[in-house]
PDB file of C-alpha atoms in Angstrom:
ATOM      1  CA  MET A  97      69.868  78.255  32.441  1.00 47.00           C
ATOM      2  CA  ILE A  98      72.502  75.919  34.040  1.00 57.00           C
ATOM      3  CA  GLY A  99      72.988  77.258  37.419  1.00 65.00           C
ATOM      4  CA  PHE A 100      71.867  79.749  39.833  1.00 67.00           C
ATOM      5  CA  PHE A 101      72.085  80.784  43.500  1.00 72.00           C
ATOM      6  CA  LEU A 102      69.858  82.463  45.814  1.00 73.00           C
ATOM      7  CA  GLN A 103      72.074  84.598  47.039  1.00 67.00           C
ATOM      8  CA  ASP A 104      75.153  86.881  46.756  1.00 60.00           C
ATOM      9  CA  ASP A 105      78.438  87.798  48.995  1.00 55.00           C
ATOM     10  CA  GLN A 106      76.654  91.085  50.180  1.00 58.00           C
ATOM     11  CA  PRO A 107      74.962  91.555  53.471  1.00 55.00           C
ATOM     12  CA  GLY A 108      70.820  91.293  53.319  1.00 59.00           C
ATOM     13  CA  SER A 109      70.977  89.092  50.101  1.00 62.00           C
ATOM     14  CA  GLN A 110      67.641  87.178  51.602  1.00 75.00           C
ATOM     15  CA  VAL A 111      65.374  88.834  53.896  1.00 72.00           C
ATOM     16  CA  LEU A 112      62.407  87.503  55.306  1.00 71.00           C
ATOM     17  CA  VAL A 113      59.742  90.781  54.915  1.00 63.00           C
ATOM     18  CA  SER A 114      56.780  88.895  56.389  1.00 67.00           C
ATOM     19  CA  SER A 115      55.487  85.661  56.818  1.00 71.00           C
ATOM     20  CA  SER A 116      54.275  85.761  53.421  1.00 72.00           C
ATOM     21  CA  LEU A 117      57.142  87.099  51.574  1.00 72.00           C
ATOM     22  CA  LEU A 118      61.190  86.172  51.212  1.00 77.00           C
ATOM     23  CA  GLN A 119      63.058  88.637  48.852  1.00 75.00           C
ATOM     24  CA  GLY A 120      66.879  88.050  47.874  1.00 77.00           C
ATOM     25  CA  ARG A 121      69.185  89.007  45.097  1.00 74.00           C
ATOM     26  CA  GLY A 122      71.168  85.962  43.395  1.00 77.00           C
ATOM     27  CA  GLN A 123      72.971  84.998  40.294  1.00 76.00           C
ATOM     28  CA  PHE A 124      72.288  82.601  37.311  1.00 74.00           C
ATOM     29  CA  ARG A 125      74.492  81.423  34.426  1.00 69.00           C
ATOM     30  CA  GLN A 126      72.938  80.456  31.216  1.00 63.00           C
ATOM     31  CA  ALA A 127      74.332  77.547  28.700  1.00 59.00           C
ATOM     32  CA  ALA A 128      75.028  79.902  26.013  1.00 58.00           C
ATOM     33  CA  ASP A 129      77.688  81.309  28.426  1.00 54.00           C
ATOM     34  CA  GLY A 130      79.195  78.962  30.727  1.00 54.00           C
ATOM     35  CA  ILE A 131      81.555  81.986  32.454  1.00 58.00           C
ATOM     36  CA  SER A 132      79.534  84.897  33.025  1.00 63.00           C
ATOM     37  CA  TRP A 133      76.714  85.102  35.998  1.00 67.00           C
ATOM     38  CA  THR A 134      73.947  87.566  35.581  1.00 72.00           C
ATOM     39  CA  PRO A 135      72.659  88.688  38.847  1.00 74.00           C
ATOM     40  CA  PHE A 136      68.787  89.055  39.421  1.00 74.00           C
ATOM     41  CA  GLN A 137      65.989  89.874  42.332  1.00 74.00           C
ATOM     42  CA  TRP A 138      63.764  87.452  43.424  1.00 78.00           C
ATOM     43  CA  SER A 139      60.834  87.605  45.611  1.00 77.00           C
ATOM     44  CA  CYS A 140      59.043  84.111  47.195  1.00 81.00           C
ATOM     45  CA  HIS A 141      55.523  84.434  47.717  1.00 77.00           C
ATOM     46  CA  LEU A 142      54.716  81.995  50.889  1.00 79.00           C
ATOM     47  CA  ASP A 143      51.473  80.832  52.761  1.00 79.00           C
ATOM     48  CA  PRO A 144      51.482  82.330  55.953  1.00 78.00           C
ATOM     49  CA  ALA A 145      49.718  79.466  57.437  1.00 81.00           C
ATOM     50  CA  THR A 146      51.950  76.428  56.426  1.00 86.00           C
ATOM     51  CA  GLY A 147      54.892  78.136  54.777  1.00 83.00           C
ATOM     52  CA  ALA A 148      54.277  76.541  51.318  1.00 86.00           C
ATOM     53  CA  VAL A 149      55.581  78.261  48.243  1.00 86.00           C
ATOM     54  CA  LYS A 150      52.851  79.934  46.604  1.00 82.00           C
ATOM     55  CA  SER A 151      54.476  81.488  43.919  1.00 80.00           C
ATOM     56  CA  PHE A 152      58.133  83.050  42.841  1.00 79.00           C
ATOM     57  CA  ASP A 153      59.244  85.861  40.843  1.00 75.00           C
ATOM     58  CA  ALA A 154      62.848  86.512  39.399  1.00 74.00           C
ATOM     59  CA  THR A 155      64.015  90.309  37.592  1.00 71.00           C
ATOM     60  CA  PRO A 156      67.470  89.753  35.906  1.00 67.00           C
ATOM     61  CA  LEU A 157      69.404  93.251  36.951  1.00 62.00           C
ATOM     62  CA  ALA A 158      71.979  95.196  34.765  1.00 48.00           C
ATOM     63  CA  SER A 159      75.175  93.114  34.637  1.00 42.00           C
ATOM     64  CA  ALA A 160      78.333  93.644  31.953  1.00 36.00           C
ATOM     65  CA  GLY A 161      78.057  89.525  32.058  1.00 36.00           C
ATOM     66  CA  ALA A 162      74.528  89.011  30.691  1.00 36.00           C
ATOM     67  CA  ALA A 163      75.416  86.751  27.609  1.00 34.00           C
ATOM     68  CA  GLY A 164      74.627  88.864  24.586  1.00 36.00           C
ATOM     69  CA  ALA A 165      71.168  90.465  26.089  1.00 40.00           C
ATOM     70  CA  SER A 166      72.258  94.237  26.133  1.00 42.00           C
ATOM     71  CA  SER A 167      73.356  96.716  23.483  1.00 48.00           C
ATOM     72  CA  PRO A 168      76.676  97.707  23.824  1.00 46.00           C
ATOM     73  CA  SER A 169      75.465 101.089  25.255  1.00 60.00           C
ATOM     74  CA  THR A 170      73.584  99.299  27.794  1.00 60.00           C
ATOM     75  CA  ARG A 171      76.276  97.415  28.932  1.00 60.00           C
ATOM     76  CA  GLN A 172      78.847 100.264  29.465  1.00 75.00           C
ATOM     77  CA  ALA A 173      76.350 101.833  31.965  1.00 87.00           C
ATOM     78  CA  ALA A 174      76.176 101.312  35.509  1.00 91.00           C
ATOM     79  CA  ALA A 175      73.344 100.429  37.345  1.00 93.00           C
ATOM     80  CA  CYS A 176      70.982 103.200  38.596  1.00 95.00           C
ATOM     81  CA  GLN A 177      71.446 104.105  41.938  1.00 95.00           C
ATOM     82  CA  ALA A 178      68.446 105.407  44.205  1.00 96.00           C
ATOM     83  CA  ALA A 179      69.682 108.876  45.056  1.00 96.00           C
ATOM     84  CA  HIS A 180      69.724 109.335  41.084  1.00 96.00           C
ATOM     85  CA  LEU A 181      66.084 108.521  40.413  1.00 97.00           C
ATOM     86  CA  ASN A 182      62.826 110.626  40.727  1.00 97.00           C
ATOM     87  CA  VAL A 183      59.792 108.642  40.861  1.00 98.00           C
ATOM     88  CA  THR A 184      56.740 109.716  40.190  1.00 97.00           C
ATOM     89  CA  LEU A 185      52.955 108.377  39.882  1.00 97.00           C
ATOM     90  CA  ASP A 186      50.280 109.965  37.514  1.00 95.00           C
ATOM     91  CA  ASP A 187      46.679 108.416  36.920  1.00 92.00           C
ATOM     92  CA  ARG A 188      46.450 110.236  33.424  1.00 90.00           C
ATOM     93  CA  ASN A 189      43.283 111.864  35.028  1.00 89.00           C
ATOM     94  CA  GLY A 190      41.434 108.729  35.736  1.00 89.00           C
ATOM     95  CA  ALA A 191      42.041 107.431  32.498  1.00 89.00           C
ATOM     96  CA  PHE A 192      42.651 103.836  33.826  1.00 90.00           C
ATOM     97  CA  ASP A 193      39.406 103.840  36.031  1.00 91.00           C
ATOM     98  CA  GLY A 194      36.258 101.880  35.122  1.00 89.00           C
ATOM     99  CA  MET A 195      34.470  98.549  35.446  1.00 88.00           C
ATOM    100  CA  SER A 196      36.012  98.206  38.966  1.00 91.00           C
ATOM    101  CA  GLN A 197      39.356  98.841  37.840  1.00 94.00           C
ATOM    102  CA  SER A 198      41.705 101.069  38.470  1.00 96.00           C
ATOM    103  CA  GLY A 199      45.802 102.205  37.468  1.00 96.00           C
ATOM    104  CA  THR A 200      48.618 104.636  37.101  1.00 96.00           C
ATOM    105  CA  VAL A 201      51.653 105.229  35.434  1.00 96.00           C
ATOM    106  CA  LEU A 202      54.869 104.997  37.233  1.00 97.00           C
ATOM    107  CA  THR A 203      57.436 107.746  36.077  1.00 97.00           C
ATOM    108  CA  VAL A 204      61.068 107.270  36.840  1.00 97.00           C
ATOM    109  CA  ARG A 205      63.639 110.257  35.798  1.00 97.00           C
ATOM    110  CA  ASN A 206      67.172 109.857  35.825  1.00 97.00           C
ATOM    111  CA  THR A 207      68.342 113.047  37.552  1.00 97.00           C
ATOM    112  CA  GLY A 208      72.443 111.639  37.890  1.00 95.00           C
ATOM    113  CA  ALA A 209      74.957 112.999  35.350  1.00 95.00           C
ATOM    114  CA  GLU A 210      75.607 109.734  33.653  1.00 94.00           C
ATOM    115  CA  ALA A 211      73.403 107.272  31.786  1.00 95.00           C
ATOM    116  CA  CYS A 212      72.359 103.993  33.969  1.00 95.00           C
ATOM    117  CA  THR A 213      70.443 100.883  33.446  1.00 94.00           C
ATOM    118  CA  LEU A 214      67.466  99.350  35.357  1.00 94.00           C
ATOM    119  CA  PRO A 215      65.673  95.849  35.055  1.00 92.00           C
ATOM    120  CA  SER A 216      62.848  96.242  32.498  1.00 91.00           C
ATOM    121  CA  VAL A 217      60.233  95.394  35.038  1.00 92.00           C
ATOM    122  CA  PRO A 218      61.782  96.545  38.526  1.00 93.00           C
ATOM    123  CA  LEU A 219      60.645  95.566  41.569  1.00 94.00           C
ATOM    124  CA  VAL A 220      57.506  97.424  43.187  1.00 96.00           C
ATOM    125  CA  GLN A 221      56.196  97.133  46.401  1.00 96.00           C
ATOM    126  CA  PHE A 222      53.631  99.101  48.850  1.00 97.00           C
ATOM    127  CA  GLU A 223      53.785 100.001  52.284  1.00 97.00           C
ATOM    128  CA  ASP A 224      50.943 101.536  54.586  1.00 97.00           C
ATOM    129  CA  LYS A 225      51.267 104.730  56.555  1.00 96.00           C
ATOM    130  CA  SER A 226      53.638 103.704  59.128  1.00 96.00           C
ATOM    131  CA  GLY A 227      56.224 102.343  56.565  1.00 95.00           C
ATOM    132  CA  ALA A 228      55.161  98.348  56.948  1.00 96.00           C
ATOM    133  CA  LYS A 229      55.121  96.157  53.470  1.00 96.00           C
ATOM    134  CA  LEU A 230      51.734  95.162  52.736  1.00 96.00           C
ATOM    135  CA  SER A 231      51.336  91.912  50.919  1.00 94.00           C
ATOM    136  CA  VAL A 232      50.384  93.080  47.503  1.00 96.00           C
ATOM    137  CA  PHE A 233      52.296  91.232  44.493  1.00 94.00           C
ATOM    138  CA  ARG A 234      52.503  91.807  41.126  1.00 93.00           C
ATOM    139  CA  ARG A 235      51.393  89.179  38.739  1.00 86.00           C
ATOM    140  CA  SER A 236      53.953  86.811  37.529  1.00 69.00           C
ATOM    141  CA  THR A 237      53.240  87.507  33.898  1.00 59.00           C
ATOM    142  CA  VAL A 238      54.493  90.916  32.725  1.00 56.00           C
ATOM    143  CA  ARG A 239      52.307  93.038  30.598  1.00 53.00           C
ATOM    144  CA  ALA A 240      53.404  95.074  27.518  1.00 52.00           C
ATOM    145  CA  ARG A 241      51.703  98.936  27.012  1.00 51.00           C
ATOM    146  CA  GLN A 242      49.479  98.850  24.287  1.00 48.00           C
ATOM    147  CA  PRO A 243      47.914 101.983  22.523  1.00 42.00           C
ATOM    148  CA  GLY A 244      43.998 102.406  22.203  1.00 41.00           C
ATOM    149  CA  PRO A 245      41.542  99.920  23.023  1.00 41.00           C
ATOM    150  CA  HIS A 246      43.787  96.825  22.200  1.00 41.00           C
ATOM    151  CA  GLY A 247      44.534  96.288  26.048  1.00 45.00           C
ATOM    152  CA  ALA A 248      47.650  94.494  27.079  1.00 45.00           C
ATOM    153  CA  LYS A 249      49.115  91.098  25.916  1.00 46.00           C
ATOM    154  CA  THR A 250      51.862  88.841  27.744  1.00 44.00           C
ATOM    155  CA  THR A 251      55.499  89.625  26.990  1.00 45.00           C
ATOM    156  CA  GLN A 252      58.883  88.778  28.511  1.00 46.00           C
ATOM    157  CA  HIS A 253      61.571  91.310  29.136  1.00 50.00           C
ATOM    158  CA  VAL A 254      64.751  90.526  29.997  1.00 58.00           C
ATOM    159  CA  GLU A 255      67.112  93.296  28.786  1.00 76.00           C
ATOM    160  CA  PRO A 256      68.104  96.039  31.098  1.00 88.00           C
ATOM    161  CA  VAL A 257      66.586  99.382  30.014  1.00 92.00           C
ATOM    162  CA  LEU A 258      68.910 102.392  29.503  1.00 93.00           C
ATOM    163  CA  ILE A 259      68.131 105.767  31.003  1.00 95.00           C
ATOM    164  CA  GLU A 260      70.055 108.854  29.880  1.00 94.00           C
ATOM    165  CA  PRO A 261      70.737 111.902  31.974  1.00 95.00           C
ATOM    166  CA  GLY A 262      67.577 114.008  32.360  1.00 95.00           C
ATOM    167  CA  ALA A 263      65.451 110.763  30.565  1.00 96.00           C
ATOM    168  CA  VAL A 264      62.001 109.450  31.541  1.00 96.00           C
ATOM    169  CA  ARG A 265      60.897 105.782  31.488  1.00 96.00           C
ATOM    170  CA  GLU A 266      57.347 104.898  32.324  1.00 95.00           C
ATOM    171  CA  ALA A 267      55.425 101.709  33.077  1.00 94.00           C
ATOM    172  CA  THR A 268      51.646 101.217  33.733  1.00 94.00           C
ATOM    173  CA  LEU A 269      50.154  99.501  36.673  1.00 96.00           C
ATOM    174  CA  HIS A 270      46.797  98.160  36.587  1.00 95.00           C
ATOM    175  CA  TRP A 271      44.600  96.308  39.223  1.00 96.00           C
ATOM    176  CA  VAL A 272      41.135  95.875  40.756  1.00 95.00           C
ATOM    177  CA  SER A 273      39.533  98.969  42.894  1.00 95.00           C
ATOM    178  CA  GLY A 274      35.969  97.495  43.098  1.00 90.00           C
ATOM    179  CA  GLU A 275      34.696  94.927  45.914  1.00 85.00           C
ATOM    180  CA  VAL A 276      33.529  92.682  43.390  1.00 85.00           C
ATOM    181  CA  PHE A 277      34.490  89.638  44.794  1.00 82.00           C
ATOM    182  CA  ASP A 278      31.412  88.442  46.480  1.00 75.00           C
ATOM    183  CA  ASP A 279      31.433  91.239  49.107  1.00 70.00           C
ATOM    184  CA  SER A 280      34.742  90.069  50.697  1.00 73.00           C
ATOM    185  CA  HIS A 281      35.763  93.871  51.539  1.00 86.00           C
ATOM    186  CA  ASN A 282      39.539  92.399  51.148  1.00 93.00           C
ATOM    187  CA  CYS A 283      40.792  95.688  49.993  1.00 94.00           C
ATOM    188  CA  VAL A 284      44.036  97.789  51.154  1.00 96.00           C
ATOM    189  CA  GLN A 285      44.695 101.520  50.363  1.00 96.00           C
ATOM    190  CA  PRO A 286      48.507 101.877  50.410  1.00 98.00           C
ATOM    191  CA  ALA A 287      49.928 104.992  51.544  1.00 98.00           C
ATOM    192  CA  TRP A 288      53.183 104.392  49.581  1.00 98.00           C
ATOM    193  CA  LEU A 289      54.511 102.776  46.369  1.00 98.00           C
ATOM    194  CA  VAL A 290      58.169 101.773  46.727  1.00 98.00           C
ATOM    195  CA  LEU A 291      60.260 101.314  43.861  1.00 97.00           C
ATOM    196  CA  LYS A 292      63.378  99.041  44.593  1.00 95.00           C
ATOM    197  CA  VAL A 293      66.567 100.449  42.954  1.00 94.00           C
ATOM    198  CA  GLY A 294      69.664  97.668  43.994  1.00 88.00           C
ATOM    199  CA  GLN A 295      70.404  98.290  47.427  1.00 88.00           C
ATOM    200  CA  GLY A 296      68.149 101.525  47.833  1.00 94.00           C
ATOM    201  CA  GLU A 297      64.498 102.452  46.997  1.00 96.00           C
ATOM    202  CA  GLN A 298      62.399 105.301  46.343  1.00 97.00           C
ATOM    203  CA  ARG A 299      58.958 106.190  47.546  1.00 97.00           C
ATOM    204  CA  ALA A 300      56.020 107.747  45.710  1.00 98.00           C
ATOM    205  CA  ALA A 301      52.636 108.903  47.609  1.00 98.00           C
ATOM    206  CA  PHE A 302      50.004 106.490  46.357  1.00 97.00           C
ATOM    207  CA  LYS A 303      46.368 106.874  46.358  1.00 93.00           C
ATOM    208  CA  GLY A 304      44.970 103.552  44.739  1.00 92.00           C
ATOM    209  CA  HIS A 305      42.424 101.307  46.267  1.00 92.00           C
ATOM    210  CA  LEU A 306      43.473  97.497  45.827  1.00 96.00           C
ATOM    211  CA  CYS A 307      40.956  94.786  46.108  1.00 95.00           C
ATOM    212  CA  ALA A 308      40.932  90.758  45.986  1.00 93.00           C
ATOM    213  CA  PRO A 309      38.722  87.780  46.813  1.00 91.00           C
ATOM    214  CA  ALA A 310      38.549  86.861  50.393  1.00 88.00           C
ATOM    215  CA  GLY A 311      41.623  85.260  51.887  1.00 87.00           C
ATOM    216  CA  ALA A 312      43.775  86.124  48.719  1.00 90.00           C
ATOM    217  CA  TYR A 313      46.555  88.672  48.285  1.00 92.00           C
ATOM    218  CA  GLN A 314      45.972  91.924  46.234  1.00 95.00           C
ATOM    219  CA  VAL A 315      47.506  91.810  42.970  1.00 94.00           C
ATOM    220  CA  PHE A 316      48.433  94.396  40.357  1.00 95.00           C
ATOM    221  CA  ASP A 317      49.723  94.137  36.523  1.00 94.00           C
ATOM    222  CA  GLN A 318      52.909  95.941  35.771  1.00 93.00           C
ATOM    223  CA  SER A 319      54.184  96.461  32.028  1.00 92.00           C
ATOM    224  CA  ALA A 320      58.032  96.900  31.247  1.00 91.00           C
ATOM    225  CA  LEU A 321      59.510 100.195  31.447  1.00 93.00           C
ATOM    226  CA  GLN A 322      59.795 102.027  28.245  1.00 91.00           C
ATOM    227  CA  ALA A 323      60.039 105.462  26.816  1.00 86.00           C
ATOM    228  CA  HIS A 324      56.864 107.800  27.323  1.00 71.00           C
ATOM    229  CA  THR A 325      53.880 106.923  24.902  1.00 58.00           C
ATOM    230  CA  ASP A 326      49.762 107.856  25.037  1.00 54.00           C
ATOM    231  CA  ALA A 327      49.699 103.902  25.665  1.00 48.00           C
ATOM    232  CA  GLN A 328      47.698 102.760  29.048  1.00 48.00           C
TER     233      GLN A 328
END
């Protein structure tokens, strides 16, 4: 990377969601391609008491200017729009539950008439019943879905995911569901999972229970989107 901007030329490119979260859109340019700029979404996690940066996450968005990152079919497809996506959650009948852990499968279906692309690890947020955003964050590392007992391994995903009309892509989410942190009782029960899609978003009712140590934020692991498998 040889340059980046943490904003773009559209309204709302930087939004202070809460005292602990600043989000926005930006652009970066890689050394291999000194001309094209690639858009990305970013989240800056702050310490609400001091304003200090705790972590920073960035997810590239679909862009025709991404230097050699996509196949020709992906480069030709437009970015997905929220209105053309259907988002659901599937806990696979409790397949993720056990040892104070839980999880779900995030399913995204393209209901539009054209193929479109999503970031391989799209931005996921959580809200309470009133629609207020909760301080629940994805871990910085991205987990790949693995079948059977092999668990998950850390991988890097940059290439946008192509979703044909009617096609489905899935990602798994894992989190700590039990109060195993010295009885801190630091748990939240979101009412909604929110998938951010460009300028829009889609919601799905959420029934999970996420816990964290006292004074810490609740976190979850999220795999990259891929075609349906039996992996967990």
